[in-house]
CSV table of C-alpha atoms in Angstrom, one decimal:
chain,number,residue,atom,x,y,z
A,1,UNK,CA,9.2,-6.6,-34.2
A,2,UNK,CA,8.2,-7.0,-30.6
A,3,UNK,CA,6.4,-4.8,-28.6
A,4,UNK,CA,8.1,-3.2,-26.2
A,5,UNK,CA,5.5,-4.3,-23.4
A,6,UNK,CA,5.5,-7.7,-24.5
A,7,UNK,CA,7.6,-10.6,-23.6
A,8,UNK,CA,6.9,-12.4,-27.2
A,9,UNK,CA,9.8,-13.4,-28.0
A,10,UNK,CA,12.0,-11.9,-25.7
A,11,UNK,CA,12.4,-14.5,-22.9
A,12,UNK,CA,15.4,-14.5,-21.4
A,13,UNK,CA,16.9,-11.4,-23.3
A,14,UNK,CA,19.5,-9.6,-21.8
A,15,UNK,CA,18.9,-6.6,-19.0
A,16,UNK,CA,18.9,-3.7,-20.7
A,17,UNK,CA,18.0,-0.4,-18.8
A,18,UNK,CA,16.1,0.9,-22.3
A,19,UNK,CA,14.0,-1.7,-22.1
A,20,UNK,CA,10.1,-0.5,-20.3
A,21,UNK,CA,9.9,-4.0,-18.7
A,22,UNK,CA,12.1,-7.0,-18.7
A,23,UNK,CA,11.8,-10.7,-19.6
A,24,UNK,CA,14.6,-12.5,-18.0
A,25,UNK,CA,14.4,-14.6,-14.9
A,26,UNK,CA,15.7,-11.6,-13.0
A,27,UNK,CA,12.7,-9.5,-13.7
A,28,UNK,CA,10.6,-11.1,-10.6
A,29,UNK,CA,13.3,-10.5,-7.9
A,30,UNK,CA,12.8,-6.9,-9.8
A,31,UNK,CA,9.0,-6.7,-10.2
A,32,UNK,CA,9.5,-5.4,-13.0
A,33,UNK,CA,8.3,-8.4,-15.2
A,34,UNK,CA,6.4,-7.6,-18.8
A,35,UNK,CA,2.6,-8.1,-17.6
A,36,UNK,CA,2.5,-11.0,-20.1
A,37,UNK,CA,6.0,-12.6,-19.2
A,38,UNK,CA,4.1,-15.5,-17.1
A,39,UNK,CA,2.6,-16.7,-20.1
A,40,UNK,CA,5.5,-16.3,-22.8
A,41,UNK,CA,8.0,-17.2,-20.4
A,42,UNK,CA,7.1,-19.9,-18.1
A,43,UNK,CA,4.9,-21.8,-20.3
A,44,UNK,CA,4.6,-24.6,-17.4
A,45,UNK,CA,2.5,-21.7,-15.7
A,46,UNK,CA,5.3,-21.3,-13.5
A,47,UNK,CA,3.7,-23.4,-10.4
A,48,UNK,CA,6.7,-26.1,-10.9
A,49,UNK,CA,9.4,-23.3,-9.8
A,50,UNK,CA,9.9,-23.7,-6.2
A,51,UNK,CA,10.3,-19.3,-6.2
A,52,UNK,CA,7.1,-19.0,-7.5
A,53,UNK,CA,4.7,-17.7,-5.2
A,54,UNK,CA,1.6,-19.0,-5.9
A,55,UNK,CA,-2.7,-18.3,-5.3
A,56,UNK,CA,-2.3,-20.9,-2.7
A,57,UNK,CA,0.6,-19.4,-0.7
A,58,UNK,CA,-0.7,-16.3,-0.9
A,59,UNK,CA,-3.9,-17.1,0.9
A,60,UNK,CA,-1.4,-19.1,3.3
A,61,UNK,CA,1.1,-16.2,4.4
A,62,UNK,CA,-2.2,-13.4,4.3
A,63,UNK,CA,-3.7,-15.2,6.7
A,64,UNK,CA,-0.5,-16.0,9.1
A,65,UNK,CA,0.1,-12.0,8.8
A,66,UNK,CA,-3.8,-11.5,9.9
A,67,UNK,CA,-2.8,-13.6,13.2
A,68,UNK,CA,0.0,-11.5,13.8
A,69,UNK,CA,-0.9,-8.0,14.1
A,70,UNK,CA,-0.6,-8.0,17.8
A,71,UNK,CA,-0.8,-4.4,17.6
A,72,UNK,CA,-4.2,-3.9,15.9
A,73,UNK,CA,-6.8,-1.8,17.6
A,74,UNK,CA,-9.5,-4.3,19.9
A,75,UNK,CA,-13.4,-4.0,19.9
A,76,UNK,CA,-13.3,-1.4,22.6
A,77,UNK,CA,-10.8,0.7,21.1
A,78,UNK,CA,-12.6,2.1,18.1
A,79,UNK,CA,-16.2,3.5,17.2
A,80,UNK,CA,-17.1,4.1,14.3
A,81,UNK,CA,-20.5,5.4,13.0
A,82,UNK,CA,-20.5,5.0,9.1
A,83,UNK,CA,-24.0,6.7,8.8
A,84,UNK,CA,-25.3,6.5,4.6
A,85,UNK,CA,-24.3,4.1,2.5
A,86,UNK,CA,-23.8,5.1,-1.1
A,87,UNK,CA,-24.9,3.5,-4.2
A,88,UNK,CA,-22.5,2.9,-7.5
A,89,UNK,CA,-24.2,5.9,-9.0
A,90,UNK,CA,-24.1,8.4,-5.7
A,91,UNK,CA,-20.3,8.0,-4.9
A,92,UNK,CA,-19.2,10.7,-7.5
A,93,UNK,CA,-22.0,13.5,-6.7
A,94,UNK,CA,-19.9,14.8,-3.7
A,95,UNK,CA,-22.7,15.4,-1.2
A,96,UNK,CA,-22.2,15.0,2.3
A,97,UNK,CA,-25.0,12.8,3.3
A,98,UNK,CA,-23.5,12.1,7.1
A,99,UNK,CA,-23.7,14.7,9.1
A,100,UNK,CA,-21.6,13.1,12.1
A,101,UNK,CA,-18.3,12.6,11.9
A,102,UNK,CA,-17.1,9.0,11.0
A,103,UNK,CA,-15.2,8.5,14.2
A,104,UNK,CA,-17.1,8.3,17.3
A,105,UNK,CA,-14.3,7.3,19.3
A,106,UNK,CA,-10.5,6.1,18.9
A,107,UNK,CA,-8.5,4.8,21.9
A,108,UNK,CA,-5.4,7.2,21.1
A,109,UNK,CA,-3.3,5.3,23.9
A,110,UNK,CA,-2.8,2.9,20.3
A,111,UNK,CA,-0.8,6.2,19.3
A,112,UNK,CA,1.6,5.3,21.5
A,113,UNK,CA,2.5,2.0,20.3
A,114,UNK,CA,5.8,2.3,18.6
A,115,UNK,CA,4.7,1.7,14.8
A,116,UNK,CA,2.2,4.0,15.5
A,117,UNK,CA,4.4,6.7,16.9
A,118,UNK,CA,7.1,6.4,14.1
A,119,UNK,CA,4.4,6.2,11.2
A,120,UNK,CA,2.6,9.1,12.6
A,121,UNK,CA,5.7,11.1,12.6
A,122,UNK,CA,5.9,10.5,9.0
A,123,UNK,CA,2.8,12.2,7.8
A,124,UNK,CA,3.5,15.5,8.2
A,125,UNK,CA,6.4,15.0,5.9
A,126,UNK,CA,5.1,15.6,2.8
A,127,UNK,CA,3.4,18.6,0.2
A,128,UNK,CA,0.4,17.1,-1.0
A,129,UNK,CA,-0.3,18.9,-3.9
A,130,UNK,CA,1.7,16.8,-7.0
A,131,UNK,CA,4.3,19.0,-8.8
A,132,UNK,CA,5.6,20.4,-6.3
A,133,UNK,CA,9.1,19.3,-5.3
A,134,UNK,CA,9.3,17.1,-1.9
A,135,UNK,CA,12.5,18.8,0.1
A,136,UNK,CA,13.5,15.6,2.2
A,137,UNK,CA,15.4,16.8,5.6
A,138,UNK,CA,18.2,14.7,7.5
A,139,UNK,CA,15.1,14.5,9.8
A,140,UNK,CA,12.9,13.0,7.6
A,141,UNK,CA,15.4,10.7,6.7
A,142,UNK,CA,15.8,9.7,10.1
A,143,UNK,CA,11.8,9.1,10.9
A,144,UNK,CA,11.9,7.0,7.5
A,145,UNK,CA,14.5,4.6,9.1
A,146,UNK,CA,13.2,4.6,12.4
A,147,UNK,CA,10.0,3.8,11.1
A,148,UNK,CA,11.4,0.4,9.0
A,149,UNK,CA,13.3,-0.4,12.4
A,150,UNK,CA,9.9,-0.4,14.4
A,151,UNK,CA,8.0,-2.4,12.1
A,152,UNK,CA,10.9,-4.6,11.2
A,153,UNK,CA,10.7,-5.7,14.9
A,154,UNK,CA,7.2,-6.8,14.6
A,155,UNK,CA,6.5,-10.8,14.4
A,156,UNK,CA,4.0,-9.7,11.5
A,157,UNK,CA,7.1,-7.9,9.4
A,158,UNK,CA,9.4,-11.2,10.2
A,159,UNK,CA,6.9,-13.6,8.4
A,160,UNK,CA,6.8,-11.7,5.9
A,161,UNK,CA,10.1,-11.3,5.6
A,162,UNK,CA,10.5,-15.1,6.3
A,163,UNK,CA,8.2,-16.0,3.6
A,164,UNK,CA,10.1,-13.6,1.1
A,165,UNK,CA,13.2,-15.2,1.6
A,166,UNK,CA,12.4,-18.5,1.2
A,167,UNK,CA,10.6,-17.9,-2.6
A,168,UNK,CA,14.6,-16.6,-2.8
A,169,UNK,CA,13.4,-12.4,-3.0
A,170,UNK,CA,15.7,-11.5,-0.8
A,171,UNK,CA,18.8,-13.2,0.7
A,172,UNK,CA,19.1,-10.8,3.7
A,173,UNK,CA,16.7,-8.7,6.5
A,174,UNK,CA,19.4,-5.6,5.7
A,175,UNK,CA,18.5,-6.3,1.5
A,176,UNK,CA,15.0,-6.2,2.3
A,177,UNK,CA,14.6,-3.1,4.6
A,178,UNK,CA,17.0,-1.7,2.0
A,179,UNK,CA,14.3,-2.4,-0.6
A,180,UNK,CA,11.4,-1.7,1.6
A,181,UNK,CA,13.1,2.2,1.6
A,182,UNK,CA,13.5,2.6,-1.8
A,183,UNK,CA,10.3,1.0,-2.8
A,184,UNK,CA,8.3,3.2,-0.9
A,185,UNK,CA,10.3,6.1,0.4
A,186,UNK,CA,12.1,6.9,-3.3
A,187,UNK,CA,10.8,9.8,-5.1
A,188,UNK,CA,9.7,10.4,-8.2
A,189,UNK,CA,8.1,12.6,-10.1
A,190,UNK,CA,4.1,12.9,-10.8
A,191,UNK,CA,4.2,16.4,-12.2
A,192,UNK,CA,6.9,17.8,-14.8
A,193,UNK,CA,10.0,16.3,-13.7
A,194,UNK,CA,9.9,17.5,-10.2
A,195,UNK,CA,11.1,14.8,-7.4
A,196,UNK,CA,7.2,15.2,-6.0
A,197,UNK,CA,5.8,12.0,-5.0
A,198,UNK,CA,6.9,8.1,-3.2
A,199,UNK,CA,4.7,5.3,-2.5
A,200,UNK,CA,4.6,6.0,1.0
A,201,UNK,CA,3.0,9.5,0.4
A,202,UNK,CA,0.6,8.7,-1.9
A,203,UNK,CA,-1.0,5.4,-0.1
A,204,UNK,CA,-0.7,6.7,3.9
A,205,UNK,CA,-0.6,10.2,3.9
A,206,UNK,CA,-2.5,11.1,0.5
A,207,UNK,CA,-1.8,14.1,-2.3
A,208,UNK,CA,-3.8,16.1,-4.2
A,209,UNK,CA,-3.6,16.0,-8.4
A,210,UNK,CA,-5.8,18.0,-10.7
A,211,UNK,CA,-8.4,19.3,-8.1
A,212,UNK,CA,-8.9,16.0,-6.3
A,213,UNK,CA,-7.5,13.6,-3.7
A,214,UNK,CA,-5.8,11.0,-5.3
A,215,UNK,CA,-4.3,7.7,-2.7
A,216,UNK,CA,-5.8,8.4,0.7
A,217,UNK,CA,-5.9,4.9,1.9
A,218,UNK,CA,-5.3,5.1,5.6
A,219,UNK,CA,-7.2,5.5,8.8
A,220,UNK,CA,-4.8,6.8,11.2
A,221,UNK,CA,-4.2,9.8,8.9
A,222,UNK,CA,-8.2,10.1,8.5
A,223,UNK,CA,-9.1,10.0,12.5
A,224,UNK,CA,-6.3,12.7,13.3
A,225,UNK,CA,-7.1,15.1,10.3
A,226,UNK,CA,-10.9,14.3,10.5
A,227,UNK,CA,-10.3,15.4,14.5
A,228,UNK,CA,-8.6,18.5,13.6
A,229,UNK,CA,-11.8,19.6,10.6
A,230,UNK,CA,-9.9,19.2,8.3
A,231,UNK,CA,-11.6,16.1,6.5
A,232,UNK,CA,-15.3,15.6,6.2
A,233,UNK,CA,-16.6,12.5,6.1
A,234,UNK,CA,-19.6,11.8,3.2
A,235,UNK,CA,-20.9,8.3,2.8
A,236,UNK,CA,-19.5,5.1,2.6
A,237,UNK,CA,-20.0,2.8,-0.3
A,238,UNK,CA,-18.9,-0.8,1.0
A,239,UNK,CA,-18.3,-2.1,4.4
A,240,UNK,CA,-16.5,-5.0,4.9
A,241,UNK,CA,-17.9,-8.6,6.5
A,242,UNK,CA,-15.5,-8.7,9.5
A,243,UNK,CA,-16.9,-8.0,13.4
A,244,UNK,CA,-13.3,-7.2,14.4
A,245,UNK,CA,-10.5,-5.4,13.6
A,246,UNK,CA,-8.8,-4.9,10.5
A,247,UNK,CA,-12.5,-4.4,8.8
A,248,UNK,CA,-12.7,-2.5,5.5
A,249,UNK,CA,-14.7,0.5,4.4
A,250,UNK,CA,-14.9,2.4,0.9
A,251,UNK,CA,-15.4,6.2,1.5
A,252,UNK,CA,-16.7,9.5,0.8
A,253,UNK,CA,-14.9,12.0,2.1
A,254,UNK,CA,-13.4,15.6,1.4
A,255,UNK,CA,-9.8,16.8,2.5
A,256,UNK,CA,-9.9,20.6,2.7
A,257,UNK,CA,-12.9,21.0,0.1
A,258,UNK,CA,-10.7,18.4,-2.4
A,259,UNK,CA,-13.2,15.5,-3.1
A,260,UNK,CA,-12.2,11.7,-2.8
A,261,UNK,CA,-14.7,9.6,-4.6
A,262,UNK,CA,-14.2,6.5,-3.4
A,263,UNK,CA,-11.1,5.8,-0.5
A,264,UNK,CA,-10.7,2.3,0.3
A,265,UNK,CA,-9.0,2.0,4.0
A,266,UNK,CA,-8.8,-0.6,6.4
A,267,UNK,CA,-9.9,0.4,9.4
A,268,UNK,CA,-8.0,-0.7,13.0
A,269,UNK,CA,-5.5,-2.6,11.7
A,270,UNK,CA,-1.8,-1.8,12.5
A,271,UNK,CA,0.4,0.3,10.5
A,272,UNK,CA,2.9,-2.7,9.5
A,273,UNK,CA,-0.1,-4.4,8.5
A,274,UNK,CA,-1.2,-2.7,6.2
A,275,UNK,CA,2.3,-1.9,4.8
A,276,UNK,CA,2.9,-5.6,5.0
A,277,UNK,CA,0.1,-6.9,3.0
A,278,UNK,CA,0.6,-3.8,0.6
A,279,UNK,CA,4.2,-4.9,0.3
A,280,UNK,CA,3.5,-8.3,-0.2
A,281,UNK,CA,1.4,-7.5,-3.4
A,282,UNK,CA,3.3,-5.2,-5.1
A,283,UNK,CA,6.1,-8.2,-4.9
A,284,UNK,CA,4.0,-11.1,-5.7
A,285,UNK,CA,1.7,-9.6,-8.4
A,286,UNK,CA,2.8,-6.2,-9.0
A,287,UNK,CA,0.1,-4.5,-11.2
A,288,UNK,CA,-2.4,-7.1,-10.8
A,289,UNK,CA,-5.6,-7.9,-8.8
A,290,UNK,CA,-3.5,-9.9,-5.4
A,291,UNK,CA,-6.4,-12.5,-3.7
A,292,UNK,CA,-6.0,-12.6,-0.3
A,293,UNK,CA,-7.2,-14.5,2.6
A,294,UNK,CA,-8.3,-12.5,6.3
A,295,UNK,CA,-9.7,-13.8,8.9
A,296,UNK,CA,-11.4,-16.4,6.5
A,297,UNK,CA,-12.7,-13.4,4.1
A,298,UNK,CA,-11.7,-13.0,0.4
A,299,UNK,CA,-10.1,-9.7,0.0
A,300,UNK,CA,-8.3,-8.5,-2.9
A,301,UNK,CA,-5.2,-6.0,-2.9
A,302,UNK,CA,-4.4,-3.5,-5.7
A,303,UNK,CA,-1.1,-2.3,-6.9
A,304,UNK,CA,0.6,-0.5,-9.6
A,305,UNK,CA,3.9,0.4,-10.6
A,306,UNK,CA,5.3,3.3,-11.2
A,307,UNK,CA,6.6,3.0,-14.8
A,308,UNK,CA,8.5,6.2,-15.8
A,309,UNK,CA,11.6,5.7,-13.4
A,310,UNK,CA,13.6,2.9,-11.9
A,311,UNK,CA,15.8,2.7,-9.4
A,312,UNK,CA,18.7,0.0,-8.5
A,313,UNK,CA,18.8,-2.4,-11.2
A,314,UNK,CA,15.7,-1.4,-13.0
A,315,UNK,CA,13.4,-2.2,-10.1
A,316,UNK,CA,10.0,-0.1,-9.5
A,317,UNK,CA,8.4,2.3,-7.5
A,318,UNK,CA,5.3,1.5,-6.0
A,319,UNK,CA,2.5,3.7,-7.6
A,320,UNK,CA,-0.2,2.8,-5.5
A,321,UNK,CA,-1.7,0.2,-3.3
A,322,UNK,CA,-5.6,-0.2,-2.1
A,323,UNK,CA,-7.7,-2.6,-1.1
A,324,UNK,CA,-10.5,-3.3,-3.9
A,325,UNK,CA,-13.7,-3.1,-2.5
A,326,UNK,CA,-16.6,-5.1,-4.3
């Protein structure tokens, strides 16, 4: 008997869509590797395959996609005023312990930007409260592609996409943007069966499950609802090292009286960074604690799969994706 998590055993076994994750070389073009397939699998640790993508590279191509957000926000383009800073034990007591709001001032001519424009588009997209069913328009469709195009033009999205293709992920731009689409735009269903949920809406623009805000991870979405009243900004429980933009913050914060406990976000950085670096992790260590390099600062990315539907040939949906703050 094997267990059905488990690669013991199993190594190189057939594909076979009953299976809950797969043990065959496939399975990392797929992400959808057992956790433990590394160590069953690839006994040599797997640094000897020229595909792997290894600690080291990581920290390599994180910090060649920090260089290339030409589009991030500068100094002069954002204030912020974080006000308290919450301890371990004050982050759940949902008291709002900053009375200003956490934006002072956002240069909105960034808006205009064309990732900026095409990503905001997308955020009104979506019912946030989980089990209810996502009706996708022709429209919507339409922002989703124009969206991929914008960022796809970016240097940042062509290393990425460079490095990719060289550890043999994808053979193709048109495979990857494929990909890109159904990894974060596919639905699935967080509720009882309806098609309610994607990647994309639960990291950027953020749901509501079971009385609270669950993903939430972006600051564009923050600043514009934050500006309209509609989010109130708490405390913040870790701020990041850097003096420039991308920086990091953990936050308090409630969306239309639902409470979000703690809300990793980079702040200022460009939308196809942050969908970049997301992307990268879910690819090179899907489900697992990804180690990254900024700017010179250790930063560590967060992602899960989504385990109860597959789509293509038995790849994943992205879950969710966050930065982990210390």
């Amino acid at each position: 008997y094997t267990a059905p998590d488990s690669c013991k055993g199993r190594c190189e076994e057939p594909y076979s869509e009953e299976d809950e994750c797969h043990c065959n070389a496939k399975c990392e073009r797929y992400h959808n590797c057992c956790e433990d397939y590394y160590r069953h699998c690839r006994p040599e640790g797997f640094s000897s395959s020229r595909d792997t993508i290894t600690d080291e590279d990581l920290l390599h191509i994180s910090e060649q996609l920090y260089k290339a957000d030409h589009n991030k926000a500068r100094p002069s383009d954002i204030a912020i005023n974080p006000q308290y800073q919450a301890s371990p034990d004050e982050t759940g007591d949902q008291e709002d312990r900053s009375p200003q709001p956490l934006y002072k001032y956002v240069n909105e001519e960034l808006f205009s930007k064309p990732t900026y424009a095409s990503f905001i588009k997308l955020l009104d997209n979506y019912q946030r409260v989980t089990g209810r069913e996502e009706d996708v328009t022709a429209e919507e469709l339409r922002e989703q592609d124009n969206f991929l195009r914008e960022v796809m033009k970016t240097e940042l999205m062509k290393k990425l996409f460079a490095f990719l293709h060289k550890k043999n992920r994808y053979s193709s731009e048109q495979e990857f943007v494929a990909d890109l689409k159904e990894m974060w735009f596919g639905l699935y269903s967080r509720g009882d069966g309806e098609q309610d949920s994607s990647g994309f809406e639960h990291v950027f623009s953020g749901e509501v499950k079971k009385g609270k805000v669950s993903g939430f991870h972006n600051w564009i979405r923050f600043y514009l609802l934050e500006k309209q009243g509609i989010v109130n900004y708490f405390s913040h429980n870790f701020n990041g090292p850097w003096d420039t933009y991308p920086d990091v913050l953990g936050l308090q914060f409630s969306w239309d009286g639902f409470y979000k406990e703690v809300g990793s976000a980079f702040i200022g950085c460009s939308p196809e960074f942050e969908f970049g670096l997301y992307t990268l992790c879910f690819i090179a260590r899907p489900g697992r604690a990804c180690h990254l390099s900024l700017g010179g600062y250790s930063l560590s990315i967060q992602t899960y799969t989504w385990t109860k539907s597959t789509y293509g040939n038995g790849k994943k949906y992205i879950a969710t994706a966050y930065v982990i703050s210390p």
